[in-house]
Structure formats: C-alpha cells, structure tokens
Coordinates of C-alpha atoms in Angstrom, one line a residue:
M1 CA -0.1 0.0 0.5
K2 CA 1.6 3.6 -0.7
Y3 CA 1.3 6.8 1.0
K4 CA -1.1 9.6 -0.2
L5 CA 1.5 12.6 -0.6
A6 CA -0.7 15.8 -0.7
S7 CA 1.4 17.1 -3.7
V8 CA 3.1 17.2 -3.4
L9 CA 4.1 12.4 -1.6
T10 CA 0.6 6.6 0.3
T11 CA -0.9 9.9 -0.3
D12 CA 1.0 13.1 -1.3
T13 CA -0.3 16.4 -2.1
F14 CA 1.8 18.9 -3.4
N15 CA 0.4 22.8 -4.8
C16 CA 1.5 23.2 -8.4
L17 CA 2.1 26.3 -8.5
E18 CA 5.4 28.1 -6.9
T19 CA 6.2 24.8 -5.3
L20 CA 6.7 22.4 -9.0
V21 CA 6.4 25.3 -11.5
H22 CA 6.4 29.0 -11.8
T23 CA 4.5 30.4 -14.3
T24 CA 5.1 34.4 -16.0
A25 CA 3.4 36.6 -18.1
S26 CA 7.3 37.8 -19.4
L27 CA 9.1 35.5 -21.9
C28 CA 12.0 34.7 -20.0
E29 CA 15.2 32.5 -21.0
E30 CA 14.3 29.2 -19.0
T31 CA 10.6 28.7 -20.0
N32 CA 9.9 25.6 -21.0
F33 CA 6.6 25.7 -22.5
S34 CA 4.0 28.2 -22.9
F35 CA 0.2 28.4 -23.8
Q36 CA -2.8 30.7 -24.5
L37 CA -5.4 30.8 -22.2
E38 CA -8.2 33.6 -23.0
E39 CA -6.1 36.2 -24.7
R40 CA -2.8 36.0 -22.9
V41 CA 0.0 34.1 -23.4
L42 CA 1.7 32.6 -20.4
Y43 CA 4.9 30.9 -19.8
V44 CA 6.1 28.0 -18.0
Q45 CA 9.3 27.1 -16.0
K46 CA 9.5 23.7 -14.2
R47 CA 11.3 23.2 -10.9
P48 CA 14.6 21.7 -11.4
F49 CA 14.5 18.2 -11.6
L50 CA 10.6 18.2 -11.0
H51 CA 10.7 14.9 -12.9
T52 CA 13.1 12.9 -11.5
F53 CA 11.4 14.0 -8.1
L54 CA 8.2 12.6 -9.1
E55 CA 9.7 9.2 -10.6
R56 CA 10.8 8.6 -7.0
V57 CA 8.3 9.8 -5.3
E58 CA 5.5 7.7 -7.4
E59 CA 7.7 4.8 -6.1
L60 CA 6.5 5.6 -2.1
F61 CA 3.1 7.5 -2.4
R62 CA -0.3 8.7 -4.9
I63 CA 0.4 11.6 -5.8
I64 CA -2.3 14.2 -5.9
I65 CA -1.6 17.6 -7.4
F66 CA -4.0 20.6 -5.4
T67 CA -4.0 24.5 -6.4
A68 CA -5.7 27.5 -6.3
G69 CA -5.6 27.6 -9.6
T70 CA -8.6 27.3 -11.8
R71 CA -9.0 24.1 -13.4
D72 CA -8.9 25.7 -16.7
Y73 CA -5.3 27.1 -16.2
V74 CA -4.2 24.4 -14.0
D75 CA -5.1 21.8 -16.6
H76 CA -3.0 23.6 -19.5
I77 CA 0.3 23.2 -17.1
L78 CA 0.1 19.6 -15.8
D79 CA -1.3 17.8 -19.3
K80 CA 1.9 20.2 -21.2
L81 CA 3.7 18.8 -17.8
D82 CA 2.8 14.9 -17.6
P83 CA 1.1 14.0 -20.9
G84 CA -0.4 11.2 -20.5
R85 CA -0.8 11.7 -16.5
R86 CA 1.3 9.1 -15.2
F87 CA 2.1 11.6 -11.8
T88 CA -1.4 13.9 -12.6
S89 CA -3.8 12.0 -12.9
R90 CA -5.5 12.8 -9.2
R91 CA -5.9 16.8 -9.3
A92 CA -7.4 18.8 -6.8
Y93 CA -8.6 22.5 -7.5
H94 CA -9.1 26.3 -5.8
Y95 CA -13.4 24.6 -5.2
S96 CA -12.9 21.0 -4.2
C97 CA -13.5 20.8 -0.5
I98 CA -12.2 17.2 -0.2
F99 CA -9.4 16.0 -2.6
S100 CA -11.0 14.7 -5.6
D101 CA -10.5 14.1 -10.0
D102 CA -14.2 14.0 -10.4
S103 CA -14.6 10.2 -10.4
Y104 CA -11.8 9.4 -7.7
T105 CA -13.6 9.8 -4.1
E106 CA -11.8 7.7 -1.2
P107 CA -11.7 8.7 3.0
V108 CA -8.2 9.7 3.4
D109 CA -6.2 8.1 6.3
L110 CA -4.2 11.0 8.0
A111 CA -1.8 8.7 9.5
K112 CA -0.5 8.7 5.4
L113 CA -1.5 12.1 4.3
V114 CA 1.5 13.9 3.6
I115 CA 0.6 18.0 2.1
V116 CA 3.6 19.5 0.4
D117 CA 3.1 23.4 0.1
N118 CA 4.8 26.4 -0.1
T119 CA 1.9 28.2 1.8
P120 CA 1.5 27.0 5.7
A121 CA -1.8 28.3 6.2
V122 CA -2.8 26.3 3.8
F123 CA -2.1 23.5 6.5
H124 CA -4.6 24.9 9.0
A125 CA -7.0 24.6 6.2
L126 CA -6.7 21.2 5.2
Q127 CA -4.5 19.5 7.8
V128 CA -2.2 20.9 9.9
N129 CA -0.6 17.9 11.5
N130 CA 0.1 16.5 7.9
G131 CA 1.8 19.6 6.2
V132 CA 5.1 19.8 5.5
P133 CA 6.3 23.2 4.0
M134 CA 8.2 24.1 0.9
K135 CA 10.4 27.2 0.0
S136 CA 8.4 29.2 -3.4
W137 CA 9.7 28.6 -6.0
F138 CA 10.5 31.7 -8.9
G139 CA 12.9 30.5 -11.3
D140 CA 15.8 29.8 -9.7
P141 CA 17.5 26.8 -12.2
R142 CA 20.1 26.4 -8.9
D143 CA 17.5 25.7 -6.9
R144 CA 18.0 22.1 -5.7
E145 CA 14.5 21.7 -3.1
L146 CA 13.0 18.3 -4.6
L147 CA 16.1 16.3 -3.7
F148 CA 16.8 17.8 -0.6
L149 CA 12.9 16.6 0.3
L150 CA 13.4 13.4 -0.9
P151 CA 14.9 12.0 2.0
F152 CA 12.4 13.3 4.2
L153 CA 10.0 11.5 2.2
K154 CA 11.4 8.2 2.1
I155 CA 11.3 8.6 5.3
L156 CA 7.7 9.4 5.9
A157 CA 6.7 6.6 3.4
G158 CA 7.8 3.9 6.1
A159 CA 6.3 5.3 8.9
D160 CA 2.8 4.3 10.0
D161 CA 2.2 7.3 11.3
V162 CA 3.6 10.1 9.2
R163 CA 2.2 12.9 11.4
P164 CA 4.7 12.6 14.7
L165 CA 7.6 12.5 12.2
I166 CA 6.2 15.8 10.4
A167 CA 5.8 17.4 13.7
E168 CA 9.2 16.3 15.6
S169 CA 10.9 18.1 11.9
G170 CA 8.8 21.0 12.9
Q171 CA 10.6 23.0 9.7
I172 CA 11.3 24.3 6.1
L173 CA 13.5 21.5 5.0
T174 CA 16.6 23.8 2.4
S175 CA 19.1 22.8 0.9
N176 CA 22.0 23.2 3.7
G177 CA 19.9 20.8 5.8
S178 CA 19.5 23.5 8.1
G179 CA 16.3 24.2 8.1
T180 CA 14.1 27.3 8.8
G181 CA 12.2 26.6 12.3
E182 CA 8.5 27.0 12.1

C-alpha cells in the first residue's frame, strides 16, 4: 500500500503553483513551455529536477496535485508537464473541499497523508499535522529543494503514522539541511 502524498507525496499532495512550476506572463530564457489562456500567453518554468522528483515520489506515494488555481489554467500546465498523466491523474482545484479528480473519491487516512505546500497557511485549512512546508520557487535554475525533500519523504513513506515525524521535524527543509524553524 502506498502512502498518500499531497502534492505534493500513501498519499502525497502537492500544490502545483510555485512549488512544482513557476508561471509568468513574461517570456524568460528558462521557459519550458507556453500556452494561451483566454487572450494571454503564459510561460511556464519547471522547477529543477521536477521529473526526477515525481518519478521517485511515485514509487512511495499516490500523488494528488492540488492548487488554488482554476481548473482550466492548471490543466493546461499539468497536461503539458505530464501528457500521459502518470504523475498528475489525481487533481484537486480551488473549489474542491476534498481531494478529488472527478471520479476518485476515497476516505483519506490521515496517518498516511503528507501535504507539501509553499503556503503553510494551507495546512490549517487542510490538515495542520500533515503539512510539510516547502520554499516557493520563482525560477532560480540552481534550486535543489525537490532533491533535498526526497530523503524526508522516504522516511515518511516508511512510517505507520507520518504526523509525529512531521511534528518532530517542525521546519522547512532547506538545501543546507538546517531548515528554518516554524
């Protein structure tokens, strides 16, 4: 049985925007793809090591992508990132009250739920004891946060209950390993 990872990672849920990708209305050198939404062209950058991260996390967790973005906007991004929906088949949008992908409804075992988000206030709205804060990403190509998060997620995947381990960590994991206390 896989843990559930919310985004984020058996369920892991991840916030899509500024955690996995950065979107802007301005063309930049590191743009991975673009799309048109209504009358605007939007440019998307994938966080460094995104696909490596998703491949490794998928071995440990059932991934749910959640976002405050609208369905139309987020689906454009996720369909380009993962055309086969290997990693992003379960999606929850701003209007979702529970994790859902239109046909997926299942009770969530909080002992196995990990929520990765760049906005810790989200944890209070969802499950504060299941939240793993992550630094926002705004396009820095030297970013390694996804790689540095993997060892902690692997530990969580082996736990009977992730909540005590998350509570004990009590910090945002950073690339230098020191974290910032929350």
